[in-house]
XYZ file of C-alpha atoms in Angstrom:
437
model
C 22.996 113.532 156.179
C 23.515 112.945 159.900
C 19.759 112.819 160.454
C 19.357 110.240 157.667
C 22.079 108.054 159.191
C 20.516 108.445 162.636
C 17.154 107.225 161.361
C 18.803 104.371 159.487
C 20.728 103.311 162.601
C 17.537 103.398 164.681
C 15.784 101.319 162.038
C 18.413 98.570 161.758
C 18.889 98.449 165.539
C 15.145 98.361 166.092
C 12.959 95.672 167.600
C 13.424 93.112 164.743
C 17.216 92.878 165.142
C 17.021 92.868 168.933
C 14.452 90.049 168.720
C 16.718 88.177 166.273
C 19.728 88.533 168.583
C 17.948 87.641 171.810
C 15.970 84.920 170.024
C 19.249 83.364 168.867
C 20.551 83.511 172.440
C 17.497 81.594 173.694
C 17.569 79.156 170.751
C 21.233 78.255 171.320
C 20.705 77.986 175.082
C 17.974 75.400 174.466
C 19.955 73.519 171.790
C 23.025 73.380 174.033
C 20.923 72.423 177.080
C 21.980 75.319 179.258
C 25.702 75.147 178.545
C 26.140 78.275 180.687
C 26.259 75.983 183.734
C 29.861 75.173 182.757
C 30.989 78.796 183.161
C 33.196 78.206 186.219
C 34.855 75.244 184.523
C 35.392 77.534 181.525
C 37.032 80.161 183.750
C 39.493 77.525 184.981
C 40.243 76.570 181.372
C 41.015 80.200 180.501
C 44.095 80.195 182.744
C 45.299 76.686 181.864
C 47.498 75.502 178.995
C 46.678 72.905 176.339
C 49.685 70.837 175.331
C 50.423 70.377 171.633
C 47.864 72.956 170.498
C 48.367 75.035 167.349
C 47.554 78.720 167.063
C 49.014 82.224 167.261
C 48.292 83.220 170.881
C 47.337 81.504 174.132
C 43.627 81.021 174.951
C 44.005 83.559 177.796
C 45.530 86.118 175.413
C 42.695 85.558 172.943
C 40.200 86.148 175.764
C 41.957 89.340 176.927
C 42.039 90.670 173.349
C 38.333 89.931 172.977
C 37.580 91.630 176.302
C 39.666 94.608 175.158
C 37.143 95.125 172.374
C 34.001 94.584 174.453
C 34.842 96.073 177.872
C 34.752 99.681 176.821
C 32.816 102.866 177.219
C 29.620 100.814 176.820
C 30.155 99.296 180.257
C 30.714 102.698 181.844
C 28.434 104.986 179.845
C 26.023 102.483 178.260
C 24.834 101.051 181.574
C 24.007 104.517 182.902
C 22.161 105.323 179.666
C 20.082 102.136 179.981
C 19.067 102.998 183.556
C 18.262 106.602 182.651
C 16.041 105.450 179.776
C 14.546 102.241 181.161
C 14.678 102.586 184.932
C 16.291 100.204 187.459
C 14.642 97.186 185.821
C 16.994 97.607 182.860
C 19.812 96.219 185.040
C 17.957 92.923 185.452
C 17.278 92.556 181.729
C 20.880 93.464 180.915
C 21.975 90.664 183.228
C 19.536 88.243 181.555
C 20.826 89.181 178.084
C 24.360 88.416 179.261
C 23.439 84.998 180.658
C 21.628 83.884 177.496
C 24.191 85.595 175.251
C 26.885 83.257 176.559
C 25.375 80.437 174.467
C 25.606 82.436 171.239
C 29.163 83.536 172.035
C 30.056 79.870 172.570
C 28.469 78.836 169.264
C 30.032 81.529 167.069
C 33.465 80.985 168.628
C 33.283 77.209 168.158
C 32.441 77.645 164.474
C 35.293 80.136 164.033
C 37.845 77.646 165.385
C 36.372 74.701 163.467
C 36.499 76.464 160.087
C 39.722 78.450 160.564
C 42.601 78.132 158.090
C 46.382 78.324 158.349
C 48.228 80.497 155.829
C 51.613 79.766 154.235
C 53.354 81.632 157.084
C 51.701 79.404 159.677
C 49.310 82.082 160.998
C 45.676 81.294 161.781
C 42.757 83.106 160.153
C 39.124 82.611 161.045
C 35.834 84.223 161.914
C 32.347 84.428 160.417
C 33.706 85.127 156.912
C 35.431 81.733 156.890
C 32.412 80.055 158.514
C 30.157 81.438 155.782
C 32.607 80.418 153.054
C 33.713 76.986 154.287
C 30.721 75.934 156.373
C 27.888 77.227 154.191
C 29.638 77.673 150.810
C 28.553 81.335 150.770
C 31.758 83.205 150.024
C 29.811 86.271 148.877
C 28.246 86.530 152.356
C 31.686 86.140 153.906
C 32.949 89.039 151.816
C 29.992 91.180 152.874
C 30.683 90.414 156.542
C 34.367 91.297 156.079
C 33.456 94.553 154.316
C 31.111 95.634 157.114
C 33.790 94.720 159.675
C 36.344 96.957 157.936
C 33.866 99.841 157.859
C 32.676 99.402 161.453
C 36.248 99.205 162.758
C 37.170 102.593 161.304
C 34.269 104.086 163.224
C 33.603 102.273 166.481
C 37.132 100.883 166.786
C 39.160 103.907 165.750
C 37.458 107.302 165.549
C 34.807 106.893 168.237
C 37.241 105.537 170.834
C 39.752 108.300 170.057
C 36.995 110.862 170.533
C 36.184 109.349 173.944
C 39.858 109.558 174.933
C 40.277 113.186 173.839
C 37.010 114.256 175.486
C 37.972 112.678 178.820
C 41.456 114.216 178.859
C 40.096 117.623 177.838
C 37.422 117.562 180.562
C 39.462 116.145 183.451
C 43.045 117.204 182.706
C 42.504 120.109 180.238
C 44.706 118.435 177.609
C 44.042 119.762 174.065
C 42.198 117.224 171.911
C 44.882 117.368 169.205
C 47.589 116.443 171.720
C 45.740 113.480 173.231
C 44.708 112.385 169.733
C 48.299 112.440 168.480
C 49.565 110.514 171.517
C 46.776 107.930 171.186
C 47.518 107.469 167.472
C 51.237 106.943 168.127
C 50.605 104.472 170.967
C 48.071 102.470 168.955
C 50.387 102.448 165.938
C 53.288 101.138 168.026
C 51.144 98.269 169.320
C 49.292 97.151 166.190
C 52.360 97.177 163.945
C 53.417 93.958 165.708
C 50.186 92.122 164.896
C 48.156 89.848 167.139
C 51.063 88.828 169.389
C 51.898 92.457 170.192
C 48.216 93.300 170.719
C 47.766 90.276 172.987
C 50.806 91.175 175.136
C 49.450 94.665 175.783
C 45.919 93.403 176.451
C 47.277 90.832 178.917
C 48.686 93.738 180.946
C 46.089 96.484 180.755
C 42.757 94.624 180.729
C 43.184 92.791 184.070
C 44.619 95.955 185.678
C 41.872 98.287 184.433
C 39.138 95.723 185.049
C 40.219 95.085 188.636
C 40.527 98.839 189.299
C 37.033 99.497 187.957
C 35.488 96.565 189.847
C 37.200 97.555 193.124
C 35.947 101.124 192.698
C 32.420 99.770 192.193
C 32.707 97.581 195.277
C 34.034 100.427 197.457
C 31.151 102.680 196.394
C 28.707 99.842 197.109
C 30.330 99.283 200.520
C 29.864 102.968 201.363
C 26.145 102.619 200.585
C 25.819 99.031 201.825
C 22.810 99.710 204.051
C 20.545 100.260 201.023
C 21.775 97.351 198.862
C 18.908 94.953 199.835
C 16.357 97.636 198.905
C 18.216 98.313 195.646
C 18.151 94.646 194.623
C 14.426 94.416 195.386
C 13.807 97.622 193.425
C 15.692 96.282 190.382
C 13.735 93.013 190.461
C 10.384 94.716 191.013
C 11.025 97.305 188.296
C 11.942 94.579 185.796
C 8.377 93.229 185.927
C 6.273 96.184 187.074
C 8.076 99.202 185.620
C 9.609 102.216 187.330
C 10.440 105.637 185.953
C 14.083 106.611 185.766
C 13.223 110.255 186.375
C 10.220 111.729 188.065
C 9.474 109.213 190.804
C 7.299 106.146 190.532
C 5.152 107.050 187.537
C 6.723 106.361 184.218
C 8.773 103.715 182.522
C 6.926 100.515 181.662
C 8.230 96.971 181.727
C 8.659 97.092 177.941
C 11.008 100.066 178.280
C 13.120 98.323 180.933
C 13.327 95.198 178.753
C 14.142 97.113 175.583
C 16.967 99.217 176.998
C 18.346 96.526 179.296
C 18.494 93.846 176.601
C 19.737 96.165 173.844
C 22.500 97.711 175.985
C 23.528 94.259 177.134
C 23.771 93.120 173.522
C 25.819 96.186 172.549
C 28.099 95.678 175.542
C 29.108 92.030 175.079
C 28.870 91.801 171.249
C 27.505 88.246 171.501
C 26.164 87.488 168.028
C 27.910 90.337 166.215
C 30.694 88.061 164.978
C 33.637 90.235 165.999
C 35.111 88.213 168.871
C 35.249 84.881 166.954
C 37.932 86.434 164.713
C 40.403 86.451 167.608
C 39.090 83.160 169.034
C 40.243 81.551 165.775
C 43.824 82.648 166.542
C 43.933 80.825 169.891
C 46.230 77.868 170.509
C 43.826 74.940 170.800
C 43.090 71.482 169.435
C 39.422 71.559 170.436
C 36.864 74.044 169.037
C 34.616 73.392 172.050
C 37.399 74.120 174.547
C 38.188 77.534 173.067
C 34.472 78.277 172.696
C 34.010 77.726 176.430
C 36.853 80.142 177.154
C 35.394 82.726 174.756
C 32.020 82.349 176.475
C 33.534 83.659 179.711
C 34.083 87.018 178.000
C 30.329 87.630 177.991
C 30.157 86.493 181.614
C 32.819 88.994 182.745
C 31.615 91.803 180.492
C 27.875 91.799 181.156
C 26.960 89.322 183.897
C 29.642 90.718 186.233
C 30.959 94.127 185.167
C 27.888 95.733 183.579
C 25.529 94.326 186.222
C 27.798 95.490 189.055
C 27.954 98.975 187.537
C 24.169 99.022 187.240
C 23.657 98.043 190.875
C 26.165 100.723 191.939
C 24.327 103.439 189.983
C 20.859 102.466 191.236
C 22.098 102.100 194.824
C 23.565 105.620 194.744
C 20.128 107.124 194.085
C 21.628 109.533 191.556
C 19.675 107.966 188.689
C 16.732 110.023 190.024
C 18.483 113.321 189.193
C 17.735 113.104 185.464
C 21.402 112.765 184.513
C 22.355 110.210 181.875
C 25.340 108.462 180.318
C 28.813 109.604 181.314
C 27.448 112.440 183.450
C 25.512 109.997 185.648
C 28.464 107.612 186.036
C 30.756 110.536 186.850
C 28.385 111.765 189.567
C 28.434 108.334 191.213
C 32.243 108.027 191.028
C 32.634 111.421 192.700
C 31.617 109.640 195.902
C 35.258 108.479 195.947
C 38.230 110.801 196.556
C 39.695 111.541 193.101
C 36.839 109.481 191.667
C 36.706 111.516 188.456
C 40.408 110.817 187.835
C 39.946 107.075 188.435
C 36.985 107.046 186.047
C 38.915 109.021 183.428
C 41.872 106.633 183.546
C 39.576 103.608 183.303
C 37.780 105.174 180.343
C 41.098 105.893 178.648
C 42.375 102.352 179.190
C 39.183 100.705 177.967
C 38.953 102.984 174.913
C 42.628 102.405 174.043
C 42.154 98.642 174.431
C 39.127 98.765 172.147
C 41.239 100.563 169.530
C 43.900 97.873 169.446
C 41.443 94.979 169.741
C 39.253 96.134 166.859
C 42.346 96.760 164.739
C 42.977 93.007 164.670
C 39.390 92.260 163.625
C 39.726 94.785 160.811
C 43.166 93.486 159.819
C 41.840 89.951 159.304
C 38.772 91.261 157.457
C 40.929 93.383 155.124
C 43.233 90.415 154.550
C 40.211 88.262 153.626
C 38.937 90.862 151.167
C 42.103 92.171 149.551
C 44.985 89.904 150.597
C 47.900 90.445 152.981
C 49.341 93.324 150.967
C 46.380 95.492 151.976
C 46.978 95.155 155.722
C 49.736 97.785 156.063
C 47.708 100.384 154.159
C 44.620 99.638 156.243
C 46.587 99.940 159.501
C 47.955 103.311 158.364
C 44.421 104.544 157.619
C 43.240 103.201 160.982
C 45.918 105.148 162.879
C 45.334 108.371 160.902
C 41.615 108.212 161.689
C 42.407 107.951 165.402
C 43.846 111.464 165.274
C 40.965 112.741 163.121
C 38.414 111.179 165.460
C 39.995 112.906 168.448
C 39.449 116.417 167.082
C 36.097 116.252 165.251
C 32.452 115.727 166.187
C 31.398 112.177 165.362
C 27.605 111.977 165.330
C 27.498 110.645 161.772
C 30.384 108.236 162.431
C 28.566 106.743 165.434
C 25.465 106.114 163.338
C 27.397 104.709 160.377
C 29.262 102.362 162.727
C 25.999 101.220 164.309
C 24.625 100.378 160.866
C 27.771 98.445 159.940
C 27.663 96.528 163.232
C 24.073 95.518 162.566
C 24.972 94.363 159.063
C 27.782 92.253 160.575
C 25.332 90.572 162.951
C 22.790 89.422 160.358
C 24.999 87.036 158.294
C 26.756 85.859 161.465
C 23.488 84.954 163.194
C 22.314 83.214 160.017
C 25.461 81.063 160.115
C 25.079 80.303 163.840
C 21.456 79.185 163.464
C 22.028 77.236 160.237
C 25.095 75.448 161.610
C 23.681 74.918 165.101
C 23.694 71.166 164.430
C 27.470 71.311 163.915
C 27.820 73.204 167.199
C 25.766 70.590 169.056
C 27.763 67.713 167.533
C 31.133 69.265 168.457
C 29.830 69.943 171.961
C 28.779 66.309 172.326
C 32.225 65.157 171.184
C 33.740 67.275 173.958
C 31.476 65.589 176.511
C 29.765 68.835 177.516
C 26.265 67.564 176.720
C 24.982 63.991 176.680
C 24.045 62.023 173.564
């Protein structure tokens, strides 16, 4: 069964879907006339307030909750995996995927805010399911998206993250998996029971702290090896267009391999086009869809253009990518350059995985509410928390693959909506004065 799921996951996340995702990124970049140039203005917006806006949480809180779901083990482990498989050139293509992906993140977030609805309690609900229903009159597609979101969340949001937490604490601190799993389940349960406002408060605290710690650690390691940084940057650029093996010297990985792994890992890291982040963007306090979309766009900038790229440069500059190590092992080797580096890495991994748990719980909550009504939310949250403990103590190969399949099936209807409604995105962007008539 696991082998069947593995083949299915490889098939759905093959070249066609990667081309569709990256093609959408390029298409929206062209349609929006390089909207990414407004990124620093968007960063300023993310820490400012909009008077008289309606919504459940502040734009900054919505951004932190979105980053909680995207800045995860993919930034720490996924970057190392991309370099091990595609060579140093993968870092360049990961960076490129992040830059172009900002346009798609802007578009899907704008649509989520434009087509969001307010329930009888005054709470906002939105995301691709509402875009498909209200923008394209395809409620059946909205229900499919919501179903795949519920399924994916139980895997990638709950069980997989819990497994990462228990593995780290077992390896570094020798804590039994059952103990760390139980603690993680209790902590997540205490946070998500309060809904989006509780989730946002926690994310506002832990995401900046963990992000700054991880970035500072990267910068210190780069400072230690600063003499080779110019060579490293030239190597990354050269390898992106001429190919360089990740293991075994200069004979090996082709340009196609660097592009494939760099672009695909970048896409997995920032989730631009998957349709998950727009669900929380729809909860933001804003009067302008374009304004919140700009703020949401900065999530991809921080996640991939800054954090993932910085991690990639750090790994290549260390020279340890030539050892044949991959994934978490490679990142751990690099962090051991620092005193107590393995402890710092473990705590960052724990924080990012925990944040992903609580962030994805909100996506799943809104998807379950769309499918089955508000009465289903408590039962779904209970299942979500139970699976955190189960995920901490069992092997999850099949769960990883099933989650990958569900994520891919989320992306397809979302990208269809983004492309089909691109005219709406352009019109709203013009109204906001971000592109000329």
